[in-house]
Amino acid sequence: MSLRLRLTMLYTSLLGGVLLIFGTLVYGMVTVVLLDQVDTNLTQTTEQIIAQLKVTPENQFVQQSLSNFQPTENLIYQVWGNDRQLKLARPIGLETPLDDIGRWAGRPIFRTSQVSGTTLRVLSVPLTTARGPVGVLQVALSLNFLEVTRRTLGTVLVLLAFLAMFMSWLAAWLITSRALAPLATVTQVATQITHADDLQRRIPLTGPPDDEVGELIQSFNQTLERLEKLFNAQRRFLADVSHELRTPLTVIKGNVSLVRRLGGVDEESLESIETEVDRLSRLVGDLLLLAQAETGHLPLDKSPVELDTILLEVFGQVRLLAGERLNLRLVEIDQIQVLDPRDRL
């Protein structure tokens, strides 16, 4: 799974979690607010019914006392006597208790119950007079509208959540694609450098240099620059060594040719050959110092060196290499002493 896909899924999951919490809170708050409004309406209606309800001295409810009461269309009420018999009801003929548990609770109580397949919110209130308890009043309102509202709200919240998550997925996919584009460039350039061995290439910095991706690109470019310097130093070192090895080999070859041509042993030529062989051995041994040279800790064996002596040695070598093609001579030479590696000098 790519980093881009993982980041997109992470952003979408976080948004989905936030929307789930938000939707749950909205759903619960709407339910509580609507149910509180229903309870308030039931309380007001109950007070109106109690205000109009009349009881005879024999604790009998007067049927005509609620004839002028005009309830709302979906309001249901029942008046139960102490003998557990139904005295008054709306609609007429509804004899099933609206809330059998709350009917004899002995105190005002709100409960939700199911009557004939309908969900009702029921308020049960004990009825008392100066002579004592006379019965129980139960007032109910249908919660169908609340169920419809909750169902509609839930559907809207789910659809909005899916739409928001889809938009978040799309936005995160595009944003991460743009944010990770420099990393793709880094990978592409690094692959090309590996295949082409081209350390002169650099990764272009298109975004801000102070963010994480910009710092990564700058560090990578600095690494490439350092590698290029190291490889160039290695190539220069090998070129210098090749040049230095070629000079004593040429001198040896010239002296050998001279000895062969003269047909005898020339002491000066043999001494020159021996000197150059010794210097060649030391130069070959210096190849082992390549790793130390790359680290910047190349040891130098400094010792007193007579520059006029070195000049005479070089003069003898060059005169031998030049042969009869050039006329070489020393006019004037002074003595001077320095501290340096003789062979490297």
mmCIF file of C-alpha atoms in Angstrom:
data_model
loop_
_atom_site.group_PDB
_atom_site.id
_atom_site.type_symbol
_atom_site.label_atom_id
_atom_site.label_comp_id
_atom_site.label_asym_id
_atom_site.label_seq_id
_atom_site.Cartn_x
_atom_site.Cartn_y
_atom_site.Cartn_z
ATOM 1 C CA MET A 1 0.000 0.000 0.000
ATOM 2 C CA SER A 2 1.456 3.332 -1.053
ATOM 3 C CA LEU A 3 2.062 6.222 1.337
ATOM 4 C CA ARG A 4 -0.403 8.344 -0.626
ATOM 5 C CA LEU A 5 -3.181 5.777 -0.155
ATOM 6 C CA ARG A 6 -2.409 5.340 3.544
ATOM 7 C CA LEU A 7 -2.542 9.097 4.176
ATOM 8 C CA THR A 8 -5.795 9.392 2.234
ATOM 9 C CA MET A 9 -7.374 6.578 4.240
ATOM 10 C CA LEU A 10 -6.138 8.145 7.486
ATOM 11 C CA TYR A 11 -7.637 11.563 6.698
ATOM 12 C CA THR A 12 -10.924 10.009 5.587
ATOM 13 C CA SER A 13 -11.119 7.809 8.692
ATOM 14 C CA LEU A 14 -10.478 10.768 10.977
ATOM 15 C CA LEU A 15 -13.195 12.791 9.267
ATOM 16 C CA GLY A 16 -15.565 9.804 9.436
ATOM 17 C CA GLY A 17 -14.950 9.491 13.178
ATOM 18 C CA VAL A 18 -15.594 13.200 13.733
ATOM 19 C CA LEU A 19 -18.785 13.049 11.670
ATOM 20 C CA LEU A 20 -19.948 9.975 13.583
ATOM 21 C CA ILE A 21 -19.519 11.750 16.916
ATOM 22 C CA PHE A 22 -21.129 14.926 15.593
ATOM 23 C CA GLY A 23 -24.060 13.034 14.037
ATOM 24 C CA THR A 24 -24.666 11.069 17.233
ATOM 25 C CA LEU A 25 -24.725 14.274 19.273
ATOM 26 C CA VAL A 26 -27.106 15.989 16.830
ATOM 27 C CA TYR A 27 -29.377 12.938 16.702
ATOM 28 C CA GLY A 28 -29.500 12.683 20.489
ATOM 29 C CA MET A 29 -30.050 16.420 21.029
ATOM 30 C CA VAL A 30 -32.883 16.566 18.491
ATOM 31 C CA THR A 31 -34.539 13.559 20.148
ATOM 32 C CA VAL A 32 -34.234 15.098 23.612
ATOM 33 C CA VAL A 33 -35.543 18.500 22.469
ATOM 34 C CA LEU A 34 -38.550 17.039 20.625
ATOM 35 C CA LEU A 35 -39.377 14.694 23.505
ATOM 36 C CA ASP A 36 -39.152 17.609 25.934
ATOM 37 C CA GLN A 37 -41.589 19.568 23.784
ATOM 38 C CA VAL A 38 -43.986 16.604 23.837
ATOM 39 C CA ASP A 39 -43.706 16.367 27.629
ATOM 40 C CA THR A 40 -44.346 20.095 27.961
ATOM 41 C CA ASN A 41 -47.423 19.828 25.746
ATOM 42 C CA LEU A 42 -48.688 16.851 27.793
ATOM 43 C CA THR A 43 -48.190 18.765 31.042
ATOM 44 C CA GLN A 44 -50.145 21.782 29.777
ATOM 45 C CA THR A 45 -52.950 19.603 28.404
ATOM 46 C CA THR A 46 -53.160 17.645 31.649
ATOM 47 C CA GLU A 47 -53.518 20.869 33.629
ATOM 48 C CA GLN A 48 -56.349 21.979 31.322
ATOM 49 C CA ILE A 49 -58.181 18.655 31.714
ATOM 50 C CA ILE A 50 -57.813 18.652 35.495
ATOM 51 C CA ALA A 51 -59.104 22.227 35.614
ATOM 52 C CA GLN A 52 -62.314 21.230 33.749
ATOM 53 C CA LEU A 53 -62.810 17.780 35.287
ATOM 54 C CA LYS A 54 -65.592 17.625 37.916
ATOM 55 C CA VAL A 55 -66.275 15.025 40.565
ATOM 56 C CA THR A 56 -69.553 14.440 42.485
ATOM 57 C CA PRO A 57 -69.602 14.154 46.278
ATOM 58 C CA GLU A 58 -69.742 10.396 45.775
ATOM 59 C CA ASN A 59 -66.393 10.583 43.910
ATOM 60 C CA GLN A 60 -68.072 9.982 40.559
ATOM 61 C CA PHE A 61 -66.717 11.777 37.513
ATOM 62 C CA VAL A 62 -69.173 14.014 35.670
ATOM 63 C CA GLN A 63 -69.282 12.866 32.035
ATOM 64 C CA GLN A 64 -70.302 16.289 30.694
ATOM 65 C CA SER A 65 -67.492 18.141 32.465
ATOM 66 C CA LEU A 66 -65.127 17.689 29.512
ATOM 67 C CA SER A 67 -67.714 18.373 26.809
ATOM 68 C CA ASN A 68 -66.280 21.823 26.136
ATOM 69 C CA PHE A 69 -62.661 20.636 26.088
ATOM 70 C CA GLN A 70 -61.204 20.804 22.572
ATOM 71 C CA PRO A 71 -58.019 18.735 22.496
ATOM 72 C CA THR A 72 -55.611 18.453 19.598
ATOM 73 C CA GLU A 73 -56.333 15.877 16.948
ATOM 74 C CA ASN A 74 -53.819 13.270 18.062
ATOM 75 C CA LEU A 75 -54.435 13.683 21.823
ATOM 76 C CA ILE A 76 -55.589 10.639 23.750
ATOM 77 C CA TYR A 77 -56.702 10.605 27.400
ATOM 78 C CA GLN A 78 -58.262 8.204 29.877
ATOM 79 C CA VAL A 79 -59.729 8.729 33.330
ATOM 80 C CA TRP A 80 -59.589 5.715 35.622
ATOM 81 C CA GLY A 81 -61.456 5.453 38.902
ATOM 82 C CA ASN A 82 -60.261 3.981 42.135
ATOM 83 C CA ASP A 83 -62.157 0.826 41.254
ATOM 84 C CA ARG A 84 -59.779 0.409 38.273
ATOM 85 C CA GLN A 85 -62.635 0.996 35.886
ATOM 86 C CA LEU A 86 -62.435 3.333 32.894
ATOM 87 C CA LYS A 87 -64.620 6.386 33.496
ATOM 88 C CA LEU A 88 -63.777 8.733 30.635
ATOM 89 C CA ALA A 89 -61.831 8.220 27.422
ATOM 90 C CA ARG A 90 -60.934 9.794 24.125
ATOM 91 C CA PRO A 91 -61.425 8.268 21.666
ATOM 92 C CA ILE A 92 -64.487 6.519 22.964
ATOM 93 C CA GLY A 93 -64.104 2.776 23.009
ATOM 94 C CA LEU A 94 -60.354 2.739 23.773
ATOM 95 C CA GLU A 95 -60.348 0.586 26.905
ATOM 96 C CA THR A 96 -56.732 -0.602 26.801
ATOM 97 C CA PRO A 97 -54.687 1.295 29.422
ATOM 98 C CA LEU A 98 -52.329 3.773 27.855
ATOM 99 C CA ASP A 99 -49.657 2.861 30.399
ATOM 100 C CA ASP A 100 -50.511 0.050 32.786
ATOM 101 C CA ILE A 101 -47.356 0.530 34.846
ATOM 102 C CA GLY A 102 -47.693 4.280 35.241
ATOM 103 C CA ARG A 103 -51.425 4.016 35.938
ATOM 104 C CA TRP A 104 -50.862 2.979 39.552
ATOM 105 C CA ALA A 105 -47.456 4.518 40.160
ATOM 106 C CA GLY A 106 -48.922 6.898 42.739
ATOM 107 C CA ARG A 107 -47.131 9.942 41.314
ATOM 108 C CA PRO A 108 -46.939 11.916 38.046
ATOM 109 C CA ILE A 109 -44.784 9.956 35.625
ATOM 110 C CA PHE A 110 -43.806 10.128 31.936
ATOM 111 C CA ARG A 111 -43.421 6.864 30.068
ATOM 112 C CA THR A 112 -43.258 5.660 26.471
ATOM 113 C CA SER A 113 -45.482 2.711 25.640
ATOM 114 C CA GLN A 114 -46.908 0.761 22.712
ATOM 115 C CA VAL A 115 -50.704 0.673 22.257
ATOM 116 C CA SER A 116 -52.194 -1.109 19.242
ATOM 117 C CA GLY A 117 -48.900 -0.823 17.370
ATOM 118 C CA THR A 118 -48.592 2.924 18.008
ATOM 119 C CA THR A 119 -45.800 4.477 20.036
ATOM 120 C CA LEU A 120 -47.240 6.847 22.658
ATOM 121 C CA ARG A 121 -45.766 9.266 25.142
ATOM 122 C CA VAL A 122 -47.963 8.953 28.255
ATOM 123 C CA LEU A 123 -48.261 11.193 31.301
ATOM 124 C CA SER A 124 -49.996 9.530 34.258
ATOM 125 C CA VAL A 125 -51.229 11.861 37.052
ATOM 126 C CA PRO A 126 -53.060 10.767 40.207
ATOM 127 C CA LEU A 127 -56.363 12.664 40.785
ATOM 128 C CA THR A 128 -57.217 13.791 44.298
ATOM 129 C CA THR A 129 -59.860 15.959 45.948
ATOM 130 C CA ALA A 130 -60.364 17.230 49.434
ATOM 131 C CA ARG A 131 -61.916 13.872 50.200
ATOM 132 C CA GLY A 132 -58.880 11.942 48.971
ATOM 133 C CA PRO A 133 -57.773 10.083 45.823
ATOM 134 C CA VAL A 134 -60.450 9.615 43.183
ATOM 135 C CA GLY A 135 -58.553 8.068 40.264
ATOM 136 C CA VAL A 136 -55.837 8.486 37.653
ATOM 137 C CA LEU A 137 -55.665 10.646 34.537
ATOM 138 C CA GLN A 138 -53.554 9.420 31.615
ATOM 139 C CA VAL A 139 -52.841 11.755 28.707
ATOM 140 C CA ALA A 140 -50.897 10.610 25.651
ATOM 141 C CA LEU A 141 -49.581 11.903 22.345
ATOM 142 C CA SER A 142 -48.468 9.817 19.404
ATOM 143 C CA LEU A 143 -44.718 9.780 18.755
ATOM 144 C CA ASN A 144 -45.070 8.897 15.093
ATOM 145 C CA PHE A 145 -43.906 12.359 14.071
ATOM 146 C CA LEU A 146 -40.892 11.968 16.355
ATOM 147 C CA GLU A 147 -40.032 8.628 14.766
ATOM 148 C CA VAL A 148 -40.399 10.121 11.286
ATOM 149 C CA THR A 149 -38.225 13.091 12.264
ATOM 150 C CA ARG A 150 -35.543 10.867 13.752
ATOM 151 C CA ARG A 151 -35.585 8.530 10.765
ATOM 152 C CA THR A 152 -35.339 11.448 8.338
ATOM 153 C CA LEU A 153 -32.598 13.102 10.372
ATOM 154 C CA GLY A 154 -30.660 9.838 10.578
ATOM 155 C CA THR A 155 -30.909 9.328 6.819
ATOM 156 C CA VAL A 156 -29.780 12.892 6.121
ATOM 157 C CA LEU A 157 -26.850 12.591 8.536
ATOM 158 C CA VAL A 158 -25.704 9.296 7.010
ATOM 159 C CA LEU A 159 -25.933 10.664 3.463
ATOM 160 C CA LEU A 160 -24.086 13.831 4.443
ATOM 161 C CA ALA A 161 -21.426 11.758 6.210
ATOM 162 C CA PHE A 162 -20.853 9.582 3.135
ATOM 163 C CA LEU A 163 -20.788 12.655 0.891
ATOM 164 C CA ALA A 164 -18.350 14.446 3.204
ATOM 165 C CA MET A 165 -16.113 11.350 3.414
ATOM 166 C CA PHE A 166 -16.125 11.014 -0.376
ATOM 167 C CA MET A 167 -15.204 14.688 -0.778
ATOM 168 C CA SER A 168 -12.542 14.262 1.908
ATOM 169 C CA TRP A 169 -11.161 11.205 0.115
ATOM 170 C CA LEU A 170 -10.973 13.107 -3.158
ATOM 171 C CA ALA A 171 -9.430 16.212 -1.581
ATOM 172 C CA ALA A 172 -6.920 14.185 0.442
ATOM 173 C CA TRP A 173 -5.969 12.180 -2.649
ATOM 174 C CA LEU A 174 -5.288 15.353 -4.629
ATOM 175 C CA ILE A 175 -3.529 17.163 -1.767
ATOM 176 C CA THR A 176 -1.279 14.222 -0.899
ATOM 177 C CA SER A 177 -0.510 13.772 -4.590
ATOM 178 C CA ARG A 178 0.718 17.345 -4.778
ATOM 179 C CA ALA A 179 2.503 17.148 -1.417
ATOM 180 C CA LEU A 180 4.283 13.889 -2.276
ATOM 181 C CA ALA A 181 5.182 14.906 -5.837
ATOM 182 C CA PRO A 182 8.679 16.081 -4.748
ATOM 183 C CA LEU A 183 9.262 12.650 -3.171
ATOM 184 C CA ALA A 184 8.349 11.016 -6.469
ATOM 185 C CA THR A 185 10.844 13.339 -8.161
ATOM 186 C CA VAL A 186 13.496 12.338 -5.620
ATOM 187 C CA THR A 187 12.878 8.672 -6.364
ATOM 188 C CA GLN A 188 12.949 9.229 -10.129
ATOM 189 C CA VAL A 189 16.144 11.297 -10.084
ATOM 190 C CA ALA A 190 17.846 8.871 -7.686
ATOM 191 C CA THR A 191 16.963 5.974 -9.992
ATOM 192 C CA GLN A 192 18.285 7.847 -13.026
ATOM 193 C CA ILE A 193 21.507 8.704 -11.194
ATOM 194 C CA THR A 194 21.936 5.050 -10.234
ATOM 195 C CA HIS A 195 21.423 3.854 -13.795
ATOM 196 C CA ALA A 196 23.460 6.578 -15.515
ATOM 197 C CA ASP A 197 26.150 7.137 -12.838
ATOM 198 C CA ASP A 198 25.600 10.872 -13.292
ATOM 199 C CA LEU A 199 26.452 12.571 -10.004
ATOM 200 C CA GLN A 200 26.222 16.036 -11.566
ATOM 201 C CA ARG A 201 22.429 15.953 -11.577
ATOM 202 C CA ARG A 202 20.503 17.633 -8.773
ATOM 203 C CA ILE A 203 16.910 17.318 -7.615
ATOM 204 C CA PRO A 204 14.925 20.481 -8.425
ATOM 205 C CA LEU A 205 13.369 22.195 -5.416
ATOM 206 C CA THR A 206 9.918 23.425 -6.437
ATOM 207 C CA GLY A 207 8.300 23.872 -3.017
ATOM 208 C CA PRO A 208 9.247 25.801 0.109
ATOM 209 C CA PRO A 209 12.781 24.968 1.294
ATOM 210 C CA ASP A 210 11.935 25.015 5.019
ATOM 211 C CA ASP A 211 9.435 22.156 5.139
ATOM 212 C CA GLU A 212 10.233 18.458 5.608
ATOM 213 C CA VAL A 213 10.270 17.649 1.892
ATOM 214 C CA GLY A 214 12.400 20.698 1.092
ATOM 215 C CA GLU A 215 14.928 19.795 3.792
ATOM 216 C CA LEU A 216 15.048 16.217 2.470
ATOM 217 C CA ILE A 217 15.751 17.422 -1.077
ATOM 218 C CA GLN A 218 18.472 19.810 0.122
ATOM 219 C CA SER A 219 20.108 17.054 2.182
ATOM 220 C CA PHE A 220 19.979 14.699 -0.800
ATOM 221 C CA ASN A 221 21.526 17.321 -3.069
ATOM 222 C CA GLN A 222 24.288 17.950 -0.514
ATOM 223 C CA THR A 223 24.956 14.197 -0.406
ATOM 224 C CA LEU A 224 25.174 14.092 -4.196
ATOM 225 C CA GLU A 225 27.555 17.046 -4.176
ATOM 226 C CA ARG A 226 29.791 15.369 -1.599
ATOM 227 C CA LEU A 227 29.768 12.099 -3.539
ATOM 228 C CA GLU A 228 30.667 13.953 -6.722
ATOM 229 C CA LYS A 229 33.615 15.621 -4.986
ATOM 230 C CA LEU A 230 34.803 12.286 -3.620
ATOM 231 C CA PHE A 231 34.620 10.577 -7.015
ATOM 232 C CA ASN A 232 36.366 13.516 -8.696
ATOM 233 C CA ALA A 233 39.085 13.428 -6.069
ATOM 234 C CA GLN A 234 39.478 9.708 -6.649
ATOM 235 C CA ARG A 235 39.750 10.189 -10.417
ATOM 236 C CA ARG A 236 42.318 12.967 -9.981
ATOM 237 C CA PHE A 237 44.294 10.829 -7.584
ATOM 238 C CA LEU A 238 44.362 7.898 -9.982
ATOM 239 C CA ALA A 239 45.351 10.203 -12.840
ATOM 240 C CA ASP A 240 48.185 11.698 -10.779
ATOM 241 C CA VAL A 241 49.398 8.249 -9.743
ATOM 242 C CA SER A 242 49.350 7.065 -13.344
ATOM 243 C CA HIS A 243 51.390 10.083 -14.378
ATOM 244 C CA GLU A 244 53.872 9.644 -11.548
ATOM 245 C CA LEU A 245 54.293 5.945 -12.313
ATOM 246 C CA ARG A 246 54.803 6.606 -15.999
ATOM 247 C CA THR A 247 57.786 8.908 -15.395
ATOM 248 C CA PRO A 248 60.086 6.443 -13.553
ATOM 249 C CA LEU A 249 59.060 3.657 -15.890
ATOM 250 C CA THR A 250 60.090 5.771 -18.864
ATOM 251 C CA VAL A 251 63.427 6.563 -17.216
ATOM 252 C CA ILE A 252 64.054 2.875 -16.509
ATOM 253 C CA LYS A 253 63.174 1.943 -20.070
ATOM 254 C CA GLY A 254 65.531 4.648 -21.424
ATOM 255 C CA ASN A 255 68.411 3.504 -19.252
ATOM 256 C CA VAL A 256 67.884 -0.120 -20.233
ATOM 257 C CA SER A 257 67.949 0.870 -23.899
ATOM 258 C CA LEU A 258 71.123 2.855 -23.326
ATOM 259 C CA VAL A 259 72.828 -0.099 -21.635
ATOM 260 C CA ARG A 260 71.778 -2.411 -24.431
ATOM 261 C CA ARG A 261 73.042 0.022 -27.071
ATOM 262 C CA LEU A 262 76.384 0.574 -25.405
ATOM 263 C CA GLY A 263 76.857 -3.159 -25.037
ATOM 264 C CA GLY A 264 78.393 -2.764 -21.632
ATOM 265 C CA VAL A 265 77.479 -1.952 -18.061
ATOM 266 C CA ASP A 266 77.085 1.754 -17.432
ATOM 267 C CA GLU A 267 77.358 2.423 -13.703
ATOM 268 C CA GLU A 268 75.459 5.703 -13.939
ATOM 269 C CA SER A 269 72.567 4.040 -15.802
ATOM 270 C CA LEU A 270 72.390 1.179 -13.324
ATOM 271 C CA GLU A 271 72.343 3.627 -10.437
ATOM 272 C CA SER A 272 69.570 5.617 -12.124
ATOM 273 C CA ILE A 273 67.576 2.425 -12.728
ATOM 274 C CA GLU A 274 67.962 1.408 -9.102
ATOM 275 C CA THR A 275 66.874 4.862 -7.916
ATOM 276 C CA GLU A 276 63.800 4.882 -10.122
ATOM 277 C CA VAL A 277 62.839 1.337 -9.122
ATOM 278 C CA ASP A 278 63.012 2.367 -5.475
ATOM 279 C CA ARG A 279 60.863 5.424 -6.158
ATOM 280 C CA LEU A 280 58.426 3.323 -8.172
ATOM 281 C CA SER A 281 58.072 0.908 -5.254
ATOM 282 C CA ARG A 282 57.333 3.773 -2.909
ATOM 283 C CA LEU A 283 54.729 5.211 -5.287
ATOM 284 C CA VAL A 284 53.013 1.853 -5.587
ATOM 285 C CA GLY A 285 52.966 1.623 -1.813
ATOM 286 C CA ASP A 286 51.291 5.032 -1.684
ATOM 287 C CA LEU A 287 48.254 3.565 -3.448
ATOM 288 C CA LEU A 288 47.361 1.954 -0.135
ATOM 289 C CA LEU A 289 46.861 5.456 1.254
ATOM 290 C CA LEU A 290 43.927 6.116 -1.086
ATOM 291 C CA ALA A 291 41.322 5.454 1.588
ATOM 292 C CA GLN A 292 43.123 7.780 3.973
ATOM 293 C CA ALA A 293 43.314 10.456 1.292
ATOM 294 C CA GLU A 294 39.533 10.278 0.756
ATOM 295 C CA THR A 295 38.923 10.806 4.457
ATOM 296 C CA GLY A 296 41.179 13.882 4.472
ATOM 297 C CA HIS A 297 43.788 12.343 6.784
ATOM 298 C CA LEU A 298 46.631 11.592 4.395
ATOM 299 C CA PRO A 299 49.858 11.392 6.418
ATOM 300 C CA LEU A 300 52.836 13.283 5.031
ATOM 301 C CA ASP A 301 56.347 12.161 5.963
ATOM 302 C CA LYS A 302 58.060 15.529 5.996
ATOM 303 C CA SER A 303 61.831 15.543 6.108
ATOM 304 C CA PRO A 304 64.596 17.990 5.106
ATOM 305 C CA VAL A 305 65.008 17.991 1.348
ATOM 306 C CA GLU A 306 67.689 19.733 -0.727
ATOM 307 C CA LEU A 307 65.880 21.249 -3.669
ATOM 308 C CA ASP A 308 69.093 21.639 -5.666
ATOM 309 C CA THR A 309 69.720 17.892 -5.325
ATOM 310 C CA ILE A 310 66.212 17.108 -6.541
ATOM 311 C CA LEU A 311 66.702 19.546 -9.408
ATOM 312 C CA LEU A 312 69.890 17.746 -10.464
ATOM 313 C CA GLU A 313 68.124 14.380 -10.355
ATOM 314 C CA VAL A 314 65.264 15.679 -12.491
ATOM 315 C CA PHE A 315 67.767 17.302 -14.835
ATOM 316 C CA GLY A 316 69.515 13.964 -15.344
ATOM 317 C CA GLN A 317 66.196 12.227 -16.062
ATOM 318 C CA VAL A 318 65.005 14.868 -18.491
ATOM 319 C CA ARG A 319 68.362 14.930 -20.326
ATOM 320 C CA LEU A 320 68.098 11.180 -20.768
ATOM 321 C CA LEU A 321 64.502 11.402 -22.017
ATOM 322 C CA ALA A 322 65.290 14.305 -24.362
ATOM 323 C CA GLY A 323 68.237 12.561 -25.972
ATOM 324 C CA GLU A 324 69.627 14.515 -28.908
ATOM 325 C CA ARG A 325 66.381 16.338 -29.643
ATOM 326 C CA LEU A 326 66.957 19.058 -27.064
ATOM 327 C CA ASN A 327 70.033 20.742 -25.685
ATOM 328 C CA LEU A 328 69.615 21.078 -21.898
ATOM 329 C CA ARG A 329 72.037 22.837 -19.584
ATOM 330 C CA LEU A 330 72.055 24.404 -16.116
ATOM 331 C CA VAL A 331 73.244 27.977 -15.913
ATOM 332 C CA GLU A 332 73.035 28.729 -12.218
ATOM 333 C CA ILE A 333 71.646 26.925 -9.164
ATOM 334 C CA ASP A 334 71.423 27.859 -5.507
ATOM 335 C CA GLN A 335 71.072 25.685 -2.475
ATOM 336 C CA ILE A 336 67.792 25.639 -0.506
ATOM 337 C CA GLN A 337 66.342 23.200 1.992
ATOM 338 C CA VAL A 338 62.625 22.557 2.666
ATOM 339 C CA LEU A 339 60.497 20.176 4.764
ATOM 340 C CA ASP A 340 58.437 18.090 2.349
ATOM 341 C CA PRO A 341 57.844 14.492 1.249
ATOM 342 C CA ARG A 342 60.703 13.880 -1.161
ATOM 343 C CA ASP A 343 58.948 11.467 -3.535
ATOM 344 C CA ARG A 344 55.732 13.486 -3.764
ATOM 345 C CA LEU A 345 57.729 16.647 -4.330
#
